[in-house]
């Protein structure tokens, strides 16, 4: 009998893992959460396998950002939050219930909470707080803090509101346990992603400032907030600089996710308004220690300044194996010009990636052909199996080509390709009532020109947009590029005040609630959402719910394939490209483990500073800290 039970449990564990679940019984405490099998570290997680657990602390990491800031409250729509603070998650200031792994997808490890559990029907989740967790003022982080944070963030942060839409409330079970209740069962992801909740200090936010004025968590502020994480704000110059100092008695310093990481004593961020000035600041040293490069042209041609030649700045690429984001020109359907699917397809065809990759990107890039690029979630070929079953329910509401043609983007691989593809675009325009007259694409009935503006904020926008605009003009489309400052750009994008922008849509290997923020009809009307295209499609809404409430991994993959295919065939964006590498150039004062996490490419928090090198550089380059 015992042997039979053992075999049965082994078979069950195998089945659970195949379904993408941890082989842990429902309602048992879990110290590591995963949506795709078990973490490679198991339950006995000591520290990340790539870190140096004895990495020394000290030194300063200098960084430059473009633009400005006016708030230390990142969780409200108003204001521009300072560097180190983020609109989702805890940033440098606040810890979250659990911390997402740096070297595995869809895995989280303990932070404020040392464990969590949920019932078999996924109707709730309970988190148990680590009794050691405390604020920087020494007060303990409590269940009341967690409940208050959940209520405040869901009420005031658009991202949290959508992310936790199905979480109805949070209640105290004991002085260490908080239970979150859901309004629907079967959402396999929801118990885990509650670990992403940033926990704020209720006693501080409900208190008064130095002038006796009651604080308001719903408003921007430049009063330095109380935090709980590895850093706190040491000083700042409004709008131009913020300096973070490592907390020497940080409560979580010995937790597995923190050992060997967060090694810099000081993190200084300097704001610069001009992109060229920021680049010069990096080349001269002192303001920017690590530059992440996105431009192929600059990576290939611009890294020849004196510090590079002297070996004082190092170039290195870090290969990644994480999902690749969809980057593309977003066609804003809130504008009548882009509401016809065939028009959007016609605008997709003239993007000549091959010529751009050869002449501008030095062959570094690959064309993006899926919203879930680089994962098993990317659709391919023709729909089949469970994916086809899902799509058949909506056949009369979907483009017919979706069922009969493999989705393929134009390939400009010969001199003749341009003529062929531009003619296809002109033919598609003709089907929707647009004709070329006098060299201009005009509405056949009204004579109005087909005219739109691409909005950008840096040199890269110019590089990407110019060849595309040139090709569009060959078929009479009057597209222009407008470059504005970053702050204005962010405000306009958040309020969907644009014709076309370049959007970046990152995904995980286990999509879930965040899909609402990307594609749902509700998000289309929510300022600050990631539904930049303005998608309002009941079929897309239904597929998003199907993903969120997928019964197992196979169901999730099939539903995501279906959603991907629908998004592609509706031509909501003009896909651009991706690169499976992180390009970093850094001043040679750092040491780091040879092994870096391939999932993210490089974990700079695992780096540390060599004080002798830092001093030598400071002596050689005036003003270099």
XYZ file of C-alpha atoms in Angstrom:
625
model
C 0.000 0.000 0.000
C 2.836 2.386 0.904
C 4.596 1.672 -2.390
C 1.359 2.326 -4.271
C 0.868 5.676 -2.546
C 4.459 6.683 -3.245
C 4.082 5.811 -6.916
C 0.769 7.687 -7.082
C 2.311 10.803 -5.522
C 5.217 10.622 -7.971
C 2.835 10.341 -10.919
C 0.803 13.265 -9.590
C 3.932 15.373 -9.189
C 4.948 14.617 -12.774
C 1.495 15.542 -14.038
C 1.519 18.799 -12.084
C 4.902 19.767 -13.452
C 3.760 18.995 -16.987
C 0.822 21.328 -16.381
C 3.164 24.066 -15.205
C 2.324 23.765 -11.514
C 4.477 23.191 -8.498
C 4.234 19.691 -7.098
C 3.035 21.038 -3.764
C -0.355 20.214 -2.316
C -2.926 22.987 -2.430
C -3.078 25.098 0.722
C 0.463 24.168 1.810
C 2.908 26.955 2.562
C 5.261 27.671 -0.342
C 8.495 29.572 0.054
C 9.137 29.904 -3.671
C 6.412 30.530 -6.233
C 6.541 29.466 -9.862
C 4.082 29.278 -12.724
C 6.261 27.046 -14.913
C 7.360 23.969 -13.006
C 9.569 24.301 -9.943
C 12.353 26.802 -9.458
C 15.800 25.350 -10.118
C 16.676 26.223 -6.520
C 13.833 24.227 -4.989
C 12.665 25.134 -1.512
C 16.203 25.252 -0.081
C 17.197 28.491 -1.829
C 20.450 29.918 -0.377
C 21.440 32.572 -2.938
C 21.476 33.027 -6.698
C 24.011 30.707 -8.295
C 25.622 33.514 -10.310
C 26.406 35.967 -7.478
C 29.540 36.383 -5.406
C 28.121 35.952 -1.886
C 31.199 37.703 -0.495
C 31.013 40.699 -2.810
C 32.299 43.786 -0.955
C 30.105 46.805 -0.342
C 31.129 50.358 -1.173
C 31.615 52.973 -3.875
C 29.251 55.012 -5.992
C 27.214 54.067 -9.049
C 26.629 57.214 -11.112
C 23.785 57.342 -13.625
C 22.300 59.883 -16.026
C 18.644 60.172 -16.975
C 16.976 62.360 -19.570
C 14.290 64.809 -18.536
C 13.347 65.821 -15.024
C 11.202 64.764 -12.048
C 8.837 66.363 -9.566
C 7.603 63.617 -7.238
C 8.629 60.858 -4.838
C 5.219 59.199 -5.153
C 5.254 56.906 -8.212
C 1.827 55.372 -7.617
C -0.371 58.249 -8.793
C -0.944 59.528 -12.316
C 0.097 63.085 -11.482
C 3.769 64.013 -11.512
C 6.957 62.471 -12.869
C 8.551 60.113 -10.309
C 12.252 60.415 -9.510
C 14.833 57.820 -10.498
C 14.844 54.793 -8.226
C 11.088 54.944 -7.836
C 8.835 53.044 -10.203
C 5.120 53.055 -10.904
C 4.838 49.331 -10.276
C 6.813 47.322 -7.757
C 8.932 48.761 -4.992
C 11.982 50.236 -6.714
C 14.880 51.185 -4.458
C 12.638 52.397 -1.629
C 9.957 49.807 -0.898
C 10.154 46.051 -0.608
C 7.422 43.877 -2.096
C 5.831 40.797 -0.546
C 8.053 38.621 -2.712
C 10.747 39.412 -5.280
C 10.725 38.276 -8.879
C 13.718 36.116 -9.745
C 16.482 37.583 -11.866
C 17.495 34.306 -13.501
C 14.184 32.455 -14.049
C 10.942 33.474 -15.656
C 7.684 33.464 -13.666
C 9.464 32.664 -10.391
C 9.384 34.693 -7.159
C 11.253 34.256 -3.873
C 10.496 35.482 -0.329
C 11.012 39.070 0.741
C 8.545 40.728 3.156
C 6.542 37.498 3.069
C 8.419 34.319 3.909
C 5.716 32.041 2.447
C 2.320 31.982 0.770
C -0.455 29.480 0.127
C -3.747 29.166 -1.732
C -6.641 26.686 -1.997
C -7.110 24.252 -4.862
C -9.766 26.431 -6.536
C -7.518 29.531 -6.536
C -10.222 31.556 -4.779
C -7.822 33.321 -2.388
C -4.200 33.581 -1.335
C -2.625 33.943 2.083
C 0.757 35.560 2.680
C 2.758 35.087 5.869
C 5.020 37.984 6.841
C 8.632 37.567 7.885
C 8.771 38.728 11.533
C 12.140 40.391 10.822
C 10.703 42.785 8.207
C 10.912 46.401 9.314
C 10.825 49.992 8.090
C 13.864 52.240 8.077
C 12.618 53.839 11.320
C 12.797 50.447 13.034
C 9.052 49.826 13.233
C 7.889 46.376 12.050
C 6.133 45.900 8.730
C 2.664 44.732 9.704
C -0.377 43.060 8.234
C -2.107 46.465 8.562
C 0.565 47.962 6.284
C -0.108 45.270 3.690
C -3.886 45.706 3.788
C -3.652 49.497 3.680
C -1.161 49.366 0.792
C -3.397 47.047 -1.202
C -6.393 49.336 -0.725
C -4.499 52.542 -1.503
C -2.657 51.216 -4.549
C -5.691 49.572 -6.079
C -7.673 52.790 -5.615
C -5.033 55.194 -6.943
C -2.604 53.349 -9.237
C -4.050 52.510 -12.675
C -1.587 49.635 -13.098
C -2.340 48.052 -9.732
C -6.055 48.557 -10.306
C -5.960 46.534 -13.520
C -3.393 44.004 -12.287
C -5.448 43.133 -9.202
C -8.879 43.681 -10.720
C -10.122 40.318 -9.447
C -8.869 40.834 -5.883
C -11.800 42.065 -3.827
C -10.239 42.633 -0.420
C -7.478 41.788 2.028
C -8.136 40.727 5.627
C -5.956 39.938 8.627
C -5.915 36.271 9.615
C -3.370 36.780 12.403
C -0.654 39.265 13.291
C 1.517 37.670 10.572
C -0.962 36.445 7.981
C -3.019 38.381 5.447
C -5.585 36.741 3.170
C -6.567 38.143 -0.226
C -9.996 37.189 -1.597
C -10.824 36.880 -5.310
C -14.142 37.420 -7.079
C -13.494 34.552 -9.509
C -11.991 31.119 -9.165
C -9.470 29.423 -11.440
C -6.972 32.251 -12.000
C -3.756 30.242 -11.531
C -1.526 33.300 -11.733
C -3.279 35.563 -9.238
C -2.042 33.957 -5.977
C 1.552 34.332 -7.170
C 1.454 37.861 -8.573
C 0.105 39.255 -5.327
C 3.725 38.878 -4.283
C 4.444 41.882 -6.552
C 2.524 44.150 -4.171
C 4.666 47.030 -2.917
C 4.110 47.545 0.795
C 3.962 51.174 1.984
C 4.261 52.453 5.593
C 0.736 53.245 6.738
C 1.917 55.049 9.869
C 4.124 57.419 7.856
C 1.654 58.243 5.098
C -1.153 58.843 7.599
C 1.105 61.067 9.692
C 2.099 64.721 9.312
C 5.124 66.373 7.744
C 7.648 68.705 9.398
C 5.171 71.563 9.067
C 2.388 69.626 10.740
C 0.504 69.117 7.460
C -1.202 65.755 6.979
C 0.366 63.715 4.198
C -1.718 62.625 1.196
C -0.749 59.391 -0.568
C -2.991 60.352 -3.517
C -0.833 63.362 -4.408
C 2.729 63.944 -5.653
C 5.261 64.908 -2.990
C 8.885 65.944 -2.661
C 9.067 65.041 1.003
C 11.495 62.139 1.386
C 9.295 59.100 2.155
C 9.992 56.416 4.729
C 10.968 53.135 3.082
C 11.929 49.544 3.826
C 14.293 48.451 1.030
C 18.073 48.418 0.651
C 18.335 52.153 -0.126
C 16.919 55.427 1.124
C 17.023 58.934 -0.328
C 20.009 60.787 1.139
C 19.692 64.084 -0.734
C 18.176 65.629 -3.824
C 18.011 68.719 -5.985
C 14.429 69.040 -7.255
C 14.226 68.018 -10.883
C 17.965 67.631 -11.452
C 19.555 65.137 -9.021
C 18.696 62.432 -6.517
C 21.180 60.526 -4.340
C 20.358 57.190 -2.728
C 22.331 55.735 0.182
C 22.544 52.057 1.078
C 20.904 51.261 4.415
C 23.638 49.654 6.565
C 21.222 47.741 8.793
C 18.831 46.710 6.011
C 16.632 44.011 7.482
C 16.667 41.734 4.390
C 20.397 41.910 3.596
C 20.888 38.206 4.434
C 17.875 36.901 2.508
C 18.745 34.653 -0.474
C 17.547 37.232 -3.057
C 19.838 39.874 -1.549
C 23.070 38.024 -0.768
C 25.849 39.238 -3.052
C 23.666 42.001 -4.481
C 22.911 45.710 -3.909
C 26.596 46.332 -3.244
C 26.952 50.054 -4.032
C 26.992 52.365 -1.025
C 25.714 55.282 -3.104
C 23.590 55.582 -6.237
C 23.594 59.062 -7.751
C 21.221 60.021 -10.580
C 21.783 63.216 -12.547
C 19.141 64.547 -14.926
C 20.149 65.999 -18.280
C 17.693 67.411 -20.789
C 19.644 66.729 -23.982
C 20.497 63.277 -25.354
C 23.801 64.454 -26.857
C 24.835 66.078 -23.579
C 24.074 62.821 -21.772
C 26.310 60.922 -24.210
C 29.154 63.397 -23.712
C 28.738 63.055 -19.941
C 29.325 59.323 -20.276
C 32.382 59.657 -22.505
C 34.067 62.120 -20.121
C 33.229 60.238 -16.924
C 31.873 61.259 -13.564
C 28.137 61.337 -14.231
C 27.419 58.015 -15.971
C 29.304 54.835 -15.055
C 27.296 52.268 -17.035
C 25.668 53.089 -20.352
C 23.129 50.702 -21.834
C 23.286 51.184 -25.562
C 20.242 50.684 -27.775
C 21.570 52.150 -31.022
C 23.278 49.722 -33.410
C 24.923 52.611 -35.196
C 26.453 54.014 -32.015
C 27.511 50.584 -30.772
C 29.343 49.960 -34.047
C 30.824 53.401 -34.664
C 30.711 55.769 -31.664
C 32.684 53.844 -29.051
C 36.082 55.147 -30.101
C 36.572 57.996 -27.617
C 39.811 58.336 -25.606
C 38.656 56.403 -22.521
C 37.755 53.420 -24.711
C 41.132 53.481 -26.428
C 42.853 53.656 -23.051
C 40.920 50.657 -21.739
C 39.199 52.784 -19.099
C 35.769 52.102 -20.615
C 34.842 48.536 -21.516
C 32.286 47.400 -24.104
C 30.556 44.085 -23.505
C 27.467 42.364 -24.811
C 25.475 40.073 -22.570
C 23.378 37.475 -24.382
C 19.809 36.999 -23.151
C 17.330 34.148 -23.298
C 14.320 36.071 -22.054
C 11.175 36.720 -24.111
C 11.717 39.484 -26.655
C 9.316 42.439 -26.641
C 7.185 43.510 -29.539
C 8.611 46.830 -30.704
C 6.744 48.634 -33.432
C 5.034 51.737 -34.714
C 1.742 51.896 -32.826
C -1.199 52.982 -34.990
C -3.609 54.813 -32.691
C -7.131 53.642 -33.550
C -8.577 56.540 -31.582
C -7.745 58.420 -34.782
C -10.294 57.645 -37.549
C -7.443 57.372 -40.051
C -6.294 54.059 -38.551
C -9.599 52.344 -37.798
C -9.686 50.222 -40.945
C -7.679 46.992 -40.659
C -6.715 47.044 -44.346
C -5.332 50.558 -43.970
C -3.198 49.359 -41.070
C -1.995 46.425 -43.179
C -1.176 48.811 -46.022
C 0.923 50.886 -43.618
C 2.768 47.780 -42.432
C 3.961 46.704 -45.871
C 6.310 49.663 -46.667
C 8.518 49.037 -43.605
C 11.716 47.739 -45.231
C 13.472 46.007 -42.342
C 16.107 44.234 -44.424
C 17.529 47.417 -45.942
C 17.477 49.166 -42.567
C 19.222 46.247 -40.875
C 21.908 46.201 -43.549
C 22.547 49.942 -43.850
C 21.664 51.293 -40.390
C 21.802 48.451 -37.858
C 24.972 46.663 -39.045
C 23.075 43.369 -39.238
C 22.614 43.209 -35.454
C 18.807 42.970 -35.415
C 16.113 40.390 -36.190
C 12.592 41.147 -37.408
C 9.893 40.749 -34.804
C 7.043 38.487 -35.920
C 5.146 37.805 -32.675
C 3.970 39.594 -29.558
C 5.485 36.698 -27.609
C 8.760 36.423 -29.514
C 11.306 33.942 -28.221
C 8.857 31.757 -26.283
C 6.655 28.739 -26.894
C 3.752 31.198 -26.713
C 4.499 32.668 -30.148
C 2.073 31.565 -32.858
C 3.388 30.010 -36.062
C 2.168 28.247 -39.181
C -1.591 27.774 -39.389
C -3.811 27.403 -36.317
C -4.327 23.803 -35.260
C -5.385 21.663 -32.346
C -6.723 23.443 -29.283
C -5.764 26.847 -30.694
C -7.958 26.219 -33.729
C -10.821 25.096 -31.476
C -10.584 28.379 -29.601
C -10.483 30.485 -32.767
C -13.377 28.622 -34.419
C -15.747 30.108 -31.832
C -15.038 33.551 -33.265
C -14.502 32.717 -36.944
C -17.113 35.173 -38.232
C -15.494 38.020 -36.264
C -11.913 37.369 -37.368
C -9.950 38.120 -40.550
C -10.495 35.132 -42.864
C -6.783 35.023 -43.754
C -6.038 34.074 -40.165
C -7.350 30.560 -40.828
C -5.832 30.005 -44.272
C -2.516 31.889 -44.415
C 0.606 31.849 -42.292
C 1.306 35.342 -40.971
C 4.395 36.668 -42.729
C 5.827 40.153 -42.966
C 7.319 41.468 -46.223
C 10.940 40.532 -46.888
C 12.831 43.135 -48.932
C 15.492 40.746 -50.209
C 15.913 41.977 -53.775
C 15.696 45.180 -55.836
C 12.385 43.973 -57.214
C 10.862 43.471 -53.753
C 10.266 47.161 -53.131
C 8.174 47.604 -56.274
C 6.167 44.461 -55.510
C 5.381 45.370 -51.925
C 4.629 49.041 -52.511
C 2.148 48.026 -55.210
C 0.487 45.689 -52.670
C 0.171 48.602 -50.273
C -1.360 50.843 -52.952
C -3.860 48.107 -53.838
C -4.896 47.755 -50.197
C -5.374 51.508 -49.897
C -7.573 51.411 -53.009
C -9.834 48.815 -51.393
C -10.516 51.238 -48.555
C -11.209 54.292 -50.695
C -7.760 55.857 -50.935
C -6.191 56.591 -54.331
C -3.035 58.261 -55.604
C -3.801 61.580 -57.287
C -1.110 64.010 -58.302
C 1.438 61.893 -56.464
C -0.527 62.103 -53.195
C -2.586 59.453 -51.436
C -6.017 61.041 -51.059
C -9.518 60.050 -50.091
C -11.388 59.209 -53.302
C -14.542 60.968 -52.092
C -13.292 64.007 -50.196
C -9.832 64.547 -51.648
C -8.372 64.773 -48.140
C -4.721 63.664 -48.022
C -3.595 60.634 -46.033
C -1.439 62.442 -43.524
C -0.145 61.573 -40.048
C 2.596 62.372 -37.553
C 5.060 60.028 -35.855
C 5.896 61.289 -32.379
C 9.364 60.709 -30.930
C 11.776 61.998 -28.313
C 15.328 60.950 -29.229
C 17.803 60.307 -32.030
C 16.803 56.654 -32.334
C 13.272 57.698 -33.329
C 14.815 59.710 -36.148
C 16.908 56.750 -37.323
C 13.984 54.303 -37.333
C 11.340 56.630 -38.743
C 13.220 58.288 -41.601
C 13.504 55.279 -43.980
C 9.903 54.308 -43.236
C 8.698 57.840 -43.976
C 10.685 57.839 -47.217
C 9.013 54.628 -48.383
C 5.554 55.901 -47.436
C 6.115 59.018 -49.515
C 6.811 56.819 -52.549
C 3.121 55.825 -52.414
C 1.878 59.337 -51.638
C 1.425 58.975 -47.872
C 2.403 62.191 -46.086
C 4.053 60.993 -42.858
C 6.191 63.307 -40.747
C 8.291 62.944 -37.608
C 8.036 65.309 -34.651
C 10.655 65.162 -31.877
C 9.651 66.626 -28.497
C 11.220 66.571 -25.028
C 10.862 63.407 -22.972
C 8.538 64.836 -20.307
C 6.097 66.143 -22.915
C 6.370 62.872 -24.807
C 5.490 60.804 -21.719
C 2.491 63.014 -20.943
C 1.182 62.812 -24.488
C 1.602 59.041 -24.685
C -0.073 58.546 -21.293
C -3.048 60.528 -22.600
C -3.011 58.823 -26.028
C -2.430 62.189 -27.708
C -0.585 60.956 -30.802
C -1.075 59.491 -34.263
C 1.846 57.045 -34.214
C 4.571 56.300 -31.651
C 7.110 53.530 -31.238
C 5.759 51.185 -28.582
C 7.517 48.430 -26.644
C 5.378 45.571 -25.300
C 7.326 43.222 -23.055
C 5.960 39.823 -22.074
C 6.765 37.009 -19.673
C 6.683 33.271 -20.203
C 3.469 33.103 -18.208
C 1.057 35.841 -19.324
C -1.898 36.663 -17.104
C -3.620 39.687 -15.560
C -1.267 42.205 -17.168
C -2.786 41.311 -20.575
C -5.802 43.428 -19.630
C -3.570 46.485 -19.432
C -2.170 45.735 -22.894
C -5.227 44.856 -24.929
C -8.586 45.156 -23.096
C -11.416 47.493 -24.077
C -11.419 48.906 -20.561
C -7.721 49.795 -20.741
C -8.267 51.596 -24.051
C -9.997 54.410 -22.153
C -7.664 54.421 -19.133
C -4.920 57.087 -19.279
C -1.515 55.570 -18.633
C -2.499 52.064 -19.754
C -0.364 50.083 -22.176
C -3.217 49.721 -24.667
C -1.669 52.436 -26.814
C -3.427 51.184 -29.945
C -6.880 51.737 -28.464
C -8.006 48.141 -29.055
C -11.694 47.629 -28.296
C -12.517 44.141 -29.499
C -14.837 41.712 -27.660
C -12.894 38.781 -29.130
C -9.617 40.105 -27.752
C -11.305 40.679 -24.379
C -12.528 37.087 -24.394
C -9.075 35.726 -25.280
C -7.474 37.780 -22.506
C -9.886 36.235 -20.003
C -9.194 32.802 -21.456
C -5.483 33.329 -20.804
C -6.044 34.602 -17.276
C -8.242 31.645 -16.362
C -6.378 28.966 -18.302
C -6.838 25.576 -16.663
C -3.288 24.341 -17.306
C -0.139 25.130 -19.270
C -1.412 23.558 -22.501
C -4.564 25.656 -22.324
C -2.522 28.792 -21.630
C -0.226 28.162 -24.598
C -3.141 27.539 -26.963
C -5.030 30.640 -25.812
C -1.907 32.798 -26.109
C -1.228 31.472 -29.611
C -4.764 32.493 -30.525
C -4.408 35.972 -29.047
C -1.038 36.484 -30.719
C -2.481 35.516 -34.087
C -5.448 37.876 -33.701
C -3.202 40.779 -32.720
C -0.896 40.140 -35.678
C -3.637 39.823 -38.281
C -5.278 43.043 -37.099
C -2.043 44.968 -37.762
C -2.272 47.114 -34.659
C 1.452 47.889 -34.913
C 4.059 47.937 -37.647
C 6.543 45.413 -36.197
C 10.158 46.547 -36.052
C 12.937 44.354 -34.609
C 14.627 42.868 -31.552
C 18.108 41.958 -30.433
C 18.933 39.011 -28.135
C 21.658 40.873 -26.280
C 22.116 43.612 -23.726
C 24.839 46.056 -24.754
C 26.669 47.693 -21.855
C 29.655 50.030 -21.813
C 31.065 50.726 -18.366
C 33.888 52.599 -16.723
C 36.495 50.095 -15.635
C 35.958 50.343 -11.895
C 33.626 47.364 -11.561
C 34.034 43.690 -10.892
C 31.290 41.143 -11.436
C 30.866 37.381 -11.673
C 31.743 35.978 -15.092
C 28.389 34.249 -15.058
C 25.510 36.686 -15.393
C 21.843 35.662 -15.479
C 20.957 34.930 -19.083
C 17.290 35.587 -18.367
C 17.949 39.336 -17.957
C 21.359 39.494 -19.612
C 23.136 41.347 -16.816
C 22.286 41.989 -13.174
C 24.137 45.188 -12.299
C 23.001 44.755 -8.688
C 25.416 41.800 -8.548
C 28.367 44.014 -9.539
C 30.699 45.672 -7.056
C 33.293 48.430 -7.185
C 37.056 47.975 -6.962
C 38.117 50.943 -4.758
C 41.645 51.059 -6.197
C 40.329 51.277 -9.745
C 37.780 53.902 -8.693
C 40.524 56.061 -7.151
C 42.814 55.651 -10.170
C 40.082 56.728 -12.574
C 39.196 59.689 -10.373
C 42.812 60.806 -10.458
C 43.106 60.340 -14.217
C 39.798 61.922 -15.215
C 38.990 65.136 -13.437
C 35.671 64.995 -11.650
C 35.227 61.242 -12.010
C 33.828 59.868 -8.744
